[in-house]
Amino acid sequence: MSPRSHGRLTVLAVLSLILTLLALGPAPAVTGPAPGPDWWEPVARPAPDSRIDVVGEPFKGTDAQGRVRGFVDAHDHLMSNEAFGGRLICGKPFSPLGVADALKDCPEHYPDGSLAVFDFITRGGDGRHDPHGWPTFKDWPAHDSLTHQQNYYAWVERAWRGGQRVLVNDLVTNGVICSVYFFKDRGCDEMTSIRLQARKTYGMQAYVDEMYGGPGKGWFRIVTDSAQARRVIEQGKLAVVLGVETSEPFGCKQILDVPQCDRADIDRGLDELHALGVRSMFLCHKFDNALCGVRFDSGALGTAINVGQFLSTGTFWQTGRCTGPQHDNPIGLAAAPEAEKKLPPGVSVPSYAADARCNTRGLTALGEYALRGMMQRKMMIEIDHMSVKATGRVLDVLEAESYPGVLSSHSWMDIDWTERVYRLGGFIAQYMHGAEEFTAEARRTDALREKYGVGYGYGTDMNGVGGWPAPRGADTPDPVRYPFRSADGGSLVDRQTTGERTWDVNTDGAAHYGLVPDWLEDIRVTGGQDVIDDLFRGAESYLTTWGGSERHRTENLATGSTASASTSEWNPVTSHSPGRAVDGDRRTRWASDWRDPQWLAVDLGATRTVGRVTLDWERAYGEAYRIEVSADGKDWRTVWSTTAGDGGLDTARFTAVPARFVRVTGLGRGTGWGYSLYEVGVYGA
């Protein structure tokens, strides 16, 4: 779900939900065959239905360099109407019964929205609105109506016709929100909801296919690898990727800091998600869980989320001073009285020091196991919503493995991580801010995109309860002028009409998904063609990241090799012998005596080309140490050294050299203990 505004999703969601803890018709007619042989027009479309209001053939193929073209929405929620108990997001993205059934309000919103409590909290006023969707759409969808369907299939079709070629559908839910919201028609188990949303997405694909004459013929194509996505885009169609954004994946919550899942749960969960077609995922979202700590929310909403954190986990957020330039959002210190009333007697939200901006909870051992499990399955990791401590460790692991599959999909990452993400080969998208704000944020990082030769993306977060760009006004001096040409120049885009309502981005803002092309034109008008050009390269960059993840191969030459050391710490309970650092198990370790210098050497068994060494330190780390290589185990030469080691996971890269033996020599300890390594990695490059 969203970024700064995304605070409004779970934040407003949790706030509203905590605050509210008080006390079928005939099938639609079908039109005849579409006139002419135009492949992009369906053989039959439900009638009545929404208009598309785009004329022209969608572009196919690649550019002169063989790269796909098109925009990428890296963060959308097509099926969140099935989440949170099924009654938080009203309306459906499609219905076999037609548009009137799909685009209707939740039952409790009739006759005038009096019981639309969530709308009251998130939109202000008294929550009252005209509940009727089709055909009048008097009050919704709207850019500030956070609980009404924005992803109707025909609106998504219009975005595709306007130049979008990748859509990431994040399957999303939150068990706490579901449990406290009293309007629901199903249970609150998160994985049950994720499975349902996946099935519904495949159902939407079948629904579109039927209009075009059968399986595989529609423009909405769910893809499970990057090569398949490229083929879909080269045909001029929309590649749809499944992701997951949920707070307790695989049941991995934590209660009083005790994990409620284990490695077997993680393996089963990842296997199931991969089989469903999921290829990207968030490990944590809004509440700390058994896998990682989260990036905070601010203001009164942050206070409400912190209350939700306590109700879910039994603990409040804990902060400490940051160790680098990155920091989490300031924790909300403003009062949220109605939310705080839900705390048990004698419990209150703690205060936080202004100079303590970082979540003390990072990536846990289970979280790292899940991360490496995702890498083994060639999945992409979403780092938005992770605490900077967790993000730093994730990036350390990915760098140690040279794994490019890292995504920031909607502006919920510290911007100081940008170059590390691009250096790895990752992909970044910005939340769907207003055109002027979007342009300003894009320009802050465009030099890095130029340096690394990458495109840019957007994350609409539609149906994510985040809020979307407001209209700039009918009297703005530089409006979007209808009709306008799509970014590729091949299609003509006019105002969009559904039923009796016509939307204009100048006066309605980004009210629903069909206005994505209009919003992009607003960016071009206010920000310039260069921003659009960066975005039009987004599909290629996203697929490059995905493809790099699929092709990733790594062989740790040290695993299972013979190891020796200057000393080994004696322990009556367990062994800390040298072989423990090369056994492939990050739960064991080598430890030295408590004096300098110390060394650990690895015999690779034969001469190999070596260009990268990784050191996964326990708390007893080396501040000054060097990496040495040898052909015979007697004559050593230094290939890398540092005097500024800070522990964690270090990666030493150097010009590749032939070597049979690799040695880590510690010259200065970072603690009063000795040197201790969970695992040493030796790689070819």
mmCIF file of N, CA, C and O in Angstrom, residues 90-91 99-114 116 119 123 127-142 145 147-149 155 498-501 503:
data_model
loop_
_atom_site.group_PDB
_atom_site.id
_atom_site.type_symbol
_atom_site.label_atom_id
_atom_site.label_comp_id
_atom_site.label_asym_id
_atom_site.label_seq_id
_atom_site.Cartn_x
_atom_site.Cartn_y
_atom_site.Cartn_z
ATOM 1 N N CYS A 90 -15.061 -1.118 -1.324
ATOM 2 C CA CYS A 90 -16.378 -1.441 -1.878
ATOM 3 C C CYS A 90 -16.335 -1.487 -3.402
ATOM 4 O O CYS A 90 -15.780 -0.593 -4.045
ATOM 5 N N GLY A 91 -16.943 -2.498 -3.983
ATOM 6 C CA GLY A 91 -16.939 -2.671 -5.428
ATOM 7 C C GLY A 91 -15.895 -3.685 -5.849
ATOM 8 O O GLY A 91 -14.989 -4.036 -5.079
ATOM 9 N N VAL A 99 -21.140 -4.416 -15.139
ATOM 10 C CA VAL A 99 -20.626 -3.228 -14.485
ATOM 11 C C VAL A 99 -21.491 -2.779 -13.313
ATOM 12 O O VAL A 99 -20.981 -2.300 -12.305
ATOM 13 N N ALA A 100 -22.811 -2.916 -13.420
ATOM 14 C CA ALA A 100 -23.684 -2.464 -12.341
ATOM 15 C C ALA A 100 -23.449 -3.274 -11.074
ATOM 16 O O ALA A 100 -23.561 -2.758 -9.958
ATOM 17 N N ASP A 101 -23.120 -4.552 -11.224
ATOM 18 C CA ASP A 101 -22.823 -5.382 -10.064
ATOM 19 C C ASP A 101 -21.423 -5.115 -9.544
ATOM 20 O O ASP A 101 -21.195 -5.102 -8.330
ATOM 21 N N ALA A 102 -20.484 -4.885 -10.456
ATOM 22 C CA ALA A 102 -19.101 -4.651 -10.032
ATOM 23 C C ALA A 102 -18.966 -3.329 -9.298
ATOM 24 O O ALA A 102 -18.337 -3.264 -8.235
ATOM 25 N N LEU A 103 -19.539 -2.284 -9.850
ATOM 26 C CA LEU A 103 -19.330 -0.945 -9.300
ATOM 27 C C LEU A 103 -20.529 -0.520 -8.469
ATOM 28 O O LEU A 103 -21.297 0.376 -8.828
ATOM 29 N N LYS A 104 -20.663 -1.189 -7.327
ATOM 30 C CA LYS A 104 -21.697 -0.795 -6.375
ATOM 31 C C LYS A 104 -21.081 -0.721 -4.989
ATOM 32 O O LYS A 104 -20.048 -1.337 -4.715
ATOM 33 N N ASP A 105 -21.710 0.028 -4.121
ATOM 34 C CA ASP A 105 -21.158 0.312 -2.805
ATOM 35 C C ASP A 105 -21.362 -0.859 -1.853
ATOM 36 O O ASP A 105 -22.110 -1.803 -2.138
ATOM 37 N N CYS A 106 -20.694 -0.796 -0.698
ATOM 38 C CA CYS A 106 -20.894 -1.795 0.342
ATOM 39 C C CYS A 106 -22.314 -1.679 0.896
ATOM 40 O O CYS A 106 -22.875 -0.568 0.973
ATOM 41 N N PRO A 107 -22.917 -2.782 1.307
ATOM 42 C CA PRO A 107 -24.317 -2.745 1.759
ATOM 43 C C PRO A 107 -24.575 -1.739 2.868
ATOM 44 O O PRO A 107 -25.608 -1.054 2.866
ATOM 45 N N GLU A 108 -23.636 -1.626 3.807
ATOM 46 C CA GLU A 108 -23.867 -0.731 4.948
ATOM 47 C C GLU A 108 -23.786 0.745 4.575
ATOM 48 O O GLU A 108 -24.113 1.610 5.389
ATOM 49 N N HIS A 109 -23.323 1.067 3.358
ATOM 50 C CA HIS A 109 -23.249 2.468 2.940
ATOM 51 C C HIS A 109 -24.595 3.005 2.453
ATOM 52 O O HIS A 109 -24.741 4.218 2.283
ATOM 53 N N TYR A 110 -25.550 2.116 2.207
ATOM 54 C CA TYR A 110 -26.872 2.569 1.773
ATOM 55 C C TYR A 110 -27.696 2.966 2.992
ATOM 56 O O TYR A 110 -27.540 2.382 4.062
ATOM 57 N N PRO A 111 -28.604 3.959 2.896
ATOM 58 C CA PRO A 111 -28.950 4.693 1.664
ATOM 59 C C PRO A 111 -28.135 5.969 1.442
ATOM 60 O O PRO A 111 -28.159 6.542 0.375
ATOM 61 N N ASP A 112 -27.371 6.428 2.484
ATOM 62 C CA ASP A 112 -26.727 7.731 2.338
ATOM 63 C C ASP A 112 -25.316 7.776 2.917
ATOM 64 O O ASP A 112 -24.767 8.846 3.149
ATOM 65 N N GLY A 113 -24.744 6.621 3.173
ATOM 66 C CA GLY A 113 -23.392 6.588 3.726
ATOM 67 C C GLY A 113 -23.321 6.801 5.221
ATOM 68 O O GLY A 113 -22.223 6.988 5.764
ATOM 69 N N SER A 114 -24.437 6.755 5.905
ATOM 70 C CA SER A 114 -24.443 7.042 7.341
ATOM 71 C C SER A 114 -23.537 6.109 8.129
ATOM 72 O O SER A 114 -22.946 6.507 9.135
ATOM 73 N N ALA A 116 -20.883 4.610 6.881
ATOM 74 C CA ALA A 116 -19.557 4.537 6.250
ATOM 75 C C ALA A 116 -18.534 5.162 7.196
ATOM 76 O O ALA A 116 -17.948 6.212 6.924
ATOM 77 N N ASP A 119 -15.051 5.889 5.880
ATOM 78 C CA ASP A 119 -15.033 7.101 5.048
ATOM 79 C C ASP A 119 -15.004 8.351 5.917
ATOM 80 O O ASP A 119 -14.310 9.321 5.609
ATOM 81 N N ARG A 123 -11.853 10.594 5.237
ATOM 82 C CA ARG A 123 -12.164 11.679 4.304
ATOM 83 C C ARG A 123 -12.654 12.936 5.006
ATOM 84 O O ARG A 123 -12.701 14.010 4.419
ATOM 85 N N GLY A 127 -19.020 11.491 6.562
ATOM 86 C CA GLY A 127 -18.972 10.196 5.901
ATOM 87 C C GLY A 127 -20.115 9.950 4.943
ATOM 88 O O GLY A 127 -20.116 8.959 4.209
ATOM 89 N N ARG A 128 -21.088 10.843 4.910
ATOM 90 C CA ARG A 128 -22.244 10.631 4.032
ATOM 91 C C ARG A 128 -21.858 10.830 2.570
ATOM 92 O O ARG A 128 -21.064 11.704 2.237
ATOM 93 N N HIS A 129 -22.417 10.018 1.713
ATOM 94 C CA HIS A 129 -22.182 10.135 0.280
ATOM 95 C C HIS A 129 -23.276 9.377 -0.456
ATOM 96 O O HIS A 129 -24.006 8.567 0.129
ATOM 97 N N ASP A 130 -23.398 9.652 -1.726
ATOM 98 C CA ASP A 130 -24.312 8.908 -2.584
ATOM 99 C C ASP A 130 -23.693 7.530 -2.819
ATOM 100 O O ASP A 130 -22.613 7.428 -3.413
ATOM 101 N N PRO A 131 -24.312 6.463 -2.356
ATOM 102 C CA PRO A 131 -23.685 5.150 -2.488
ATOM 103 C C PRO A 131 -23.760 4.582 -3.899
ATOM 104 O O PRO A 131 -23.055 3.612 -4.197
ATOM 105 N N HIS A 132 -24.581 5.163 -4.753
ATOM 106 C CA HIS A 132 -24.764 4.576 -6.075
ATOM 107 C C HIS A 132 -23.541 4.804 -6.946
ATOM 108 O O HIS A 132 -23.063 5.926 -7.096
ATOM 109 N N GLY A 133 -23.027 3.732 -7.499
ATOM 110 C CA GLY A 133 -21.961 3.829 -8.484
ATOM 111 C C GLY A 133 -22.591 3.948 -9.859
ATOM 112 O O GLY A 133 -23.047 5.019 -10.250
ATOM 113 N N TRP A 134 -22.591 2.837 -10.582
ATOM 114 C CA TRP A 134 -23.225 2.812 -11.891
ATOM 115 C C TRP A 134 -24.693 3.199 -11.781
ATOM 116 O O TRP A 134 -25.376 2.733 -10.883
ATOM 117 N N PRO A 135 -25.216 4.045 -12.692
ATOM 118 C CA PRO A 135 -24.482 4.715 -13.775
ATOM 119 C C PRO A 135 -24.102 6.165 -13.454
ATOM 120 O O PRO A 135 -23.473 6.820 -14.259
ATOM 121 N N THR A 136 -24.487 6.654 -12.262
ATOM 122 C CA THR A 136 -24.336 8.094 -12.008
ATOM 123 C C THR A 136 -22.957 8.470 -11.473
ATOM 124 O O THR A 136 -22.412 9.518 -11.819
ATOM 125 N N PHE A 137 -22.399 7.661 -10.552
ATOM 126 C CA PHE A 137 -21.076 7.919 -9.974
ATOM 127 C C PHE A 137 -20.963 9.350 -9.439
ATOM 128 O O PHE A 137 -19.997 10.049 -9.688
ATOM 129 N N LYS A 138 -21.975 9.755 -8.669
ATOM 130 C CA LYS A 138 -21.999 11.125 -8.178
ATOM 131 C C LYS A 138 -20.809 11.435 -7.261
ATOM 132 O O LYS A 138 -20.164 12.473 -7.403
ATOM 133 N N ASP A 139 -20.510 10.525 -6.338
ATOM 134 C CA ASP A 139 -19.488 10.819 -5.336
ATOM 135 C C ASP A 139 -18.244 9.934 -5.407
ATOM 136 O O ASP A 139 -17.259 10.203 -4.723
ATOM 137 N N TRP A 140 -18.280 8.909 -6.191
ATOM 138 C CA TRP A 140 -17.118 8.012 -6.288
ATOM 139 C C TRP A 140 -17.132 7.307 -7.628
ATOM 140 O O TRP A 140 -18.179 7.210 -8.251
ATOM 141 N N PRO A 141 -15.942 6.830 -8.087
ATOM 142 C CA PRO A 141 -14.628 6.992 -7.469
ATOM 143 C C PRO A 141 -14.154 8.442 -7.509
ATOM 144 O O PRO A 141 -14.545 9.205 -8.403
ATOM 145 N N ALA A 142 -13.313 8.796 -6.556
ATOM 146 C CA ALA A 142 -12.748 10.137 -6.472
ATOM 147 C C ALA A 142 -11.351 10.024 -5.886
ATOM 148 O O ALA A 142 -11.033 9.045 -5.202
ATOM 149 N N SER A 145 -11.621 9.536 -2.191
ATOM 150 C CA SER A 145 -12.542 8.528 -1.683
ATOM 151 C C SER A 145 -11.755 7.229 -1.569
ATOM 152 O O SER A 145 -11.489 6.562 -2.572
ATOM 153 N N THR A 147 -12.241 4.273 -0.088
ATOM 154 C CA THR A 147 -12.808 2.941 0.121
ATOM 155 C C THR A 147 -13.657 2.456 -1.042
ATOM 156 O O THR A 147 -14.393 1.482 -0.892
ATOM 157 N N HIS A 148 -13.569 3.107 -2.198
ATOM 158 C CA HIS A 148 -14.372 2.695 -3.347
ATOM 159 C C HIS A 148 -13.485 2.248 -4.503
ATOM 160 O O HIS A 148 -12.410 2.801 -4.729
ATOM 161 N N GLN A 149 -13.969 1.254 -5.213
ATOM 162 C CA GLN A 149 -13.210 0.580 -6.257
ATOM 163 C C GLN A 149 -12.622 1.557 -7.276
ATOM 164 O O GLN A 149 -13.323 2.392 -7.836
ATOM 165 N N TRP A 155 -11.005 0.325 -16.727
ATOM 166 C CA TRP A 155 -10.110 1.441 -16.408
ATOM 167 C C TRP A 155 -8.651 0.991 -16.505
ATOM 168 O O TRP A 155 -7.793 1.745 -16.971
ATOM 169 N N THR A 498 -17.678 6.692 -17.924
ATOM 170 C CA THR A 498 -18.294 5.451 -17.468
ATOM 171 C C THR A 498 -19.717 5.783 -17.064
ATOM 172 O O THR A 498 -19.934 6.648 -16.205
ATOM 173 N N GLY A 499 -20.669 5.128 -17.677
ATOM 174 C CA GLY A 499 -22.064 5.430 -17.404
ATOM 175 C C GLY A 499 -22.390 6.872 -17.774
ATOM 176 O O GLY A 499 -22.123 7.314 -18.882
ATOM 177 N N GLU A 500 -22.912 7.628 -16.810
ATOM 178 C CA GLU A 500 -23.293 9.018 -17.050
ATOM 179 C C GLU A 500 -22.220 10.000 -16.600
ATOM 180 O O GLU A 500 -22.423 11.219 -16.690
ATOM 181 N N ARG A 501 -21.072 9.496 -16.165
ATOM 182 C CA ARG A 501 -20.043 10.361 -15.596
ATOM 183 C C ARG A 501 -18.811 10.407 -16.505
ATOM 184 O O ARG A 501 -18.335 9.375 -16.980
ATOM 185 N N TRP A 503 -14.857 11.925 -16.564
ATOM 186 C CA TRP A 503 -13.800 12.455 -15.699
ATOM 187 C C TRP A 503 -12.800 13.270 -16.511
ATOM 188 O O TRP A 503 -12.479 12.940 -17.658
#
